[in-house]
Amino acid sequence: DAGVTQSPTHLIKTRGQQVTLRCSPKSGHDTVSWYQQALGQGPQFIFQYYEEEERQRGNFPDRFSGHQFPNYSSELNVNALLLGDSALYLCASSIGAVNTEAFFGQGTRLTVV
Amino acid sequence: AQSVTQLDSQVPVFEEAPVELRCNYSSSVSVYLFWYVQYPNQGLQLLLKYLSGSTLVKGINGFEAEFNKSQTSFHLRKPSVHISDTAEYFCAVTAPSGGYQKVTFGTGTKLQVIP
């Protein structure tokens, strides 16, 4: 079982650019949630996808968008990157929309310069 | 709305000594509670969870936590720590409603085990 896989592991982008991060959930999981973890902080919930629709959203601007595919994998898109978007982006997968146990990937470290 | 407070940002403890990492939560409804561990440059690993039932929850690596509804706490304990327990620990809460939910994390506690 490969667990939750995220790509790429590291990424450097320039302010104003756009970025796409990818996540493959653990086998058998159908729900994907995305989190932003700034340096020295706890993860902050961005949004959750279930049945290819955004079900819950945290306090993030519309520059943050996502998608879930029929195979349950997911993408996180961030437009018009700001320096403050530099963080570790974590993907978590679970079974069903009620998270009784979420499995996390290793994360994508995004640096905006 | 729900929130989590981890009172200690860093906890140094000698190897083989006991440790308690404190977590308090706020929610107007019933909650699920979790403790996760994060090793450097890695994702989060679930240590234990409280969904319902017994208030004393046992997890992996010898950790346990006790849910106290009256004090809205979910403190994590280990009777004897090892060097390998050095990591950052996050308490998290979720309040399922409407069939969908988000998980709210605390700011984390760095556990430093001293040889």
XYZ file of C-alpha atoms in Angstrom:
228
model
C 0.000 0.000 0.000
C 1.629 3.225 -1.189
C -0.265 5.406 1.259
C -0.917 9.044 0.359
C 1.504 10.322 -2.263
C 2.098 13.955 -3.127
C 4.041 15.528 -5.955
C 6.289 17.322 -6.310
C 8.128 17.169 -2.986
C 9.698 20.585 -3.397
C 8.858 23.528 -5.618
C 10.190 27.043 -6.091
C 7.983 29.611 -7.782
C 8.141 33.326 -8.427
C 5.653 35.755 -6.950
C 2.652 36.152 -9.253
C 2.994 32.729 -10.830
C 0.538 29.860 -10.593
C 1.202 26.427 -9.113
C -0.482 23.011 -9.164
C 0.129 20.413 -6.485
C -1.017 16.825 -6.803
C -2.215 14.165 -4.391
C -3.062 10.488 -4.751
C -5.058 9.159 -1.812
C -4.459 5.948 0.041
C -5.983 2.924 -1.662
C -9.680 2.650 -0.787
C -9.998 6.278 0.304
C -12.411 8.577 -1.493
C -12.014 11.881 0.362
C -9.135 14.307 0.085
C -8.424 17.315 2.284
C -5.721 19.924 1.780
C -3.851 21.813 4.494
C -1.309 24.617 4.538
C 1.371 24.449 7.208
C 3.462 27.582 7.520
C 6.808 27.331 9.250
C 6.356 26.867 12.980
C 2.573 26.610 12.729
C -0.034 23.893 12.804
C -1.739 22.795 9.601
C -4.555 25.074 8.451
C -7.509 23.515 6.629
C -7.900 24.732 3.042
C -10.700 22.549 1.667
C -12.071 19.040 1.407
C -13.157 17.141 -1.717
C -15.628 14.300 -1.736
C -17.407 12.873 -4.773
C -15.534 15.358 -6.967
C -17.044 18.360 -5.210
C -15.670 20.832 -2.693
C -17.553 20.063 0.527
C -15.923 22.243 3.147
C -13.644 25.245 2.872
C -11.421 26.998 5.344
C -10.565 30.673 5.479
C -8.551 30.877 2.272
C -9.035 33.258 -0.664
C -10.375 32.237 -4.043
C -6.800 32.122 -5.341
C -6.802 28.662 -3.818
C -8.828 26.199 -5.851
C -8.940 22.485 -6.281
C -10.234 19.557 -8.178
C -10.935 15.901 -7.528
C -10.850 13.368 -10.332
C -12.977 10.231 -10.763
C -10.081 8.116 -9.451
C -10.217 10.224 -6.223
C -6.864 11.913 -6.834
C -6.816 15.645 -6.324
C -5.070 18.840 -7.328
C -4.546 22.055 -5.440
C -4.101 25.176 -7.559
C -2.849 28.488 -6.263
C -2.958 31.546 -8.512
C -1.123 34.865 -8.219
C 1.359 33.496 -5.702
C 2.371 35.672 -2.788
C 5.468 35.369 -0.644
C 3.148 34.404 2.220
C 2.027 31.318 0.330
C 5.380 29.711 1.093
C 4.560 26.695 3.226
C 4.320 22.933 3.427
C 1.130 21.809 1.712
C -0.283 18.603 3.111
C -2.821 16.304 1.581
C -4.858 13.959 3.749
C -7.151 11.177 2.625
C -9.917 9.364 4.415
C -12.940 7.173 3.842
C -16.132 9.190 3.531
C -16.599 12.831 4.347
C -16.587 12.364 8.127
C -12.924 12.157 9.041
C -12.575 9.596 11.782
C -9.046 8.888 10.612
C -7.084 10.815 8.033
C -3.797 9.663 6.534
C -1.344 12.357 5.522
C 1.155 12.519 2.718
C 4.716 13.782 3.116
C 3.730 17.179 1.793
C 4.934 19.548 -0.889
C 7.292 22.288 0.243
C 6.444 25.409 -1.776
C 8.821 28.346 -1.714
C 7.721 31.601 -3.340
C 10.531 34.023 -4.155
C -16.646 27.125 15.408
C -14.014 24.976 17.054
C -10.536 25.743 18.290
C -7.577 23.990 19.886
C -5.047 25.380 22.332
C -1.743 23.687 22.987
C -0.387 25.455 26.013
C 3.267 24.517 25.625
C 5.214 25.304 22.480
C 8.241 23.330 23.654
C 8.659 20.610 26.273
C 12.147 19.359 27.189
C 12.250 16.083 29.105
C 14.977 13.636 30.050
C 15.042 10.200 28.475
C 12.979 7.592 30.393
C 11.081 10.330 32.258
C 7.297 10.705 31.928
C 5.787 13.460 29.810
C 2.417 15.163 29.428
C 1.556 17.387 26.487
C -1.463 19.557 27.139
C -4.371 20.216 24.803
C -7.585 22.123 25.404
C -10.360 22.499 22.885
C -13.416 24.624 22.378
C -16.546 23.510 20.607
C -20.273 23.949 21.069
C -21.006 20.432 19.873
C -19.671 16.929 20.371
C -16.198 16.442 18.994
C -13.706 13.919 17.746
C -10.179 14.478 19.065
C -6.822 13.422 17.651
C -3.125 13.564 18.379
C -0.690 13.540 15.478
C 3.111 13.399 15.450
C 5.313 15.068 12.861
C 8.969 14.203 12.424
C 11.215 16.725 10.629
C 10.422 17.143 6.953
C 7.636 14.595 7.092
C 3.861 14.517 7.075
C 1.662 13.830 10.066
C 1.143 10.398 11.605
C -1.879 9.595 13.728
C -0.951 8.637 17.302
C -4.437 8.121 18.694
C -8.022 9.301 18.446
C -11.092 9.725 20.596
C -14.426 9.250 18.882
C -16.663 8.013 21.709
C -16.745 5.515 24.548
C -13.898 5.073 27.011
C -12.268 8.376 27.875
C -8.806 6.788 28.141
C -7.425 6.172 24.696
C -4.293 4.185 23.962
C -2.277 4.816 20.847
C 0.902 3.776 19.129
C 4.418 3.997 20.538
C 3.181 3.762 24.141
C 1.229 7.029 24.113
C -2.168 7.486 25.702
C -4.581 10.368 26.158
C -7.560 11.088 28.362
C -10.655 12.898 27.204
C -12.088 15.164 29.899
C -15.335 16.719 28.754
C -15.830 18.925 31.816
C -12.379 20.460 31.429
C -12.493 20.307 27.602
C -9.061 18.726 27.606
C -7.340 15.902 25.791
C -3.835 15.672 27.265
C -1.278 13.282 25.805
C 0.929 11.212 28.116
C 3.746 8.722 27.968
C 5.204 7.096 31.095
C 8.757 6.821 29.768
C 10.044 8.680 26.720
C 12.764 7.655 24.306
C 15.114 9.703 22.164
C 13.073 8.623 19.144
C 10.027 10.458 20.553
C 11.675 13.780 19.744
C 9.230 15.364 17.307
C 6.403 17.872 17.092
C 3.002 16.836 18.358
C -0.282 18.297 17.188
C -3.654 18.078 18.856
C -6.645 18.301 16.521
C -10.404 18.502 16.809
C -13.262 18.005 14.449
C -16.959 18.463 14.999
C -18.899 16.477 12.439
C -21.983 18.323 11.305
C -23.965 18.236 8.135
C -22.066 15.155 7.057
C -18.889 17.047 6.221
C -16.219 18.366 8.494
C -12.891 20.065 8.726
C -10.148 19.299 11.186
C -8.729 22.140 13.273
C -5.172 21.757 14.515
C -3.371 23.333 17.420
C -0.081 25.168 16.973
C 1.948 22.169 18.041
C 4.264 21.180 20.898
C 7.871 20.325 20.231
C 8.993 17.494 22.441
C 12.740 17.416 22.984
C 14.023 14.294 24.699
C 17.365 14.886 26.397
C 19.785 11.944 26.690
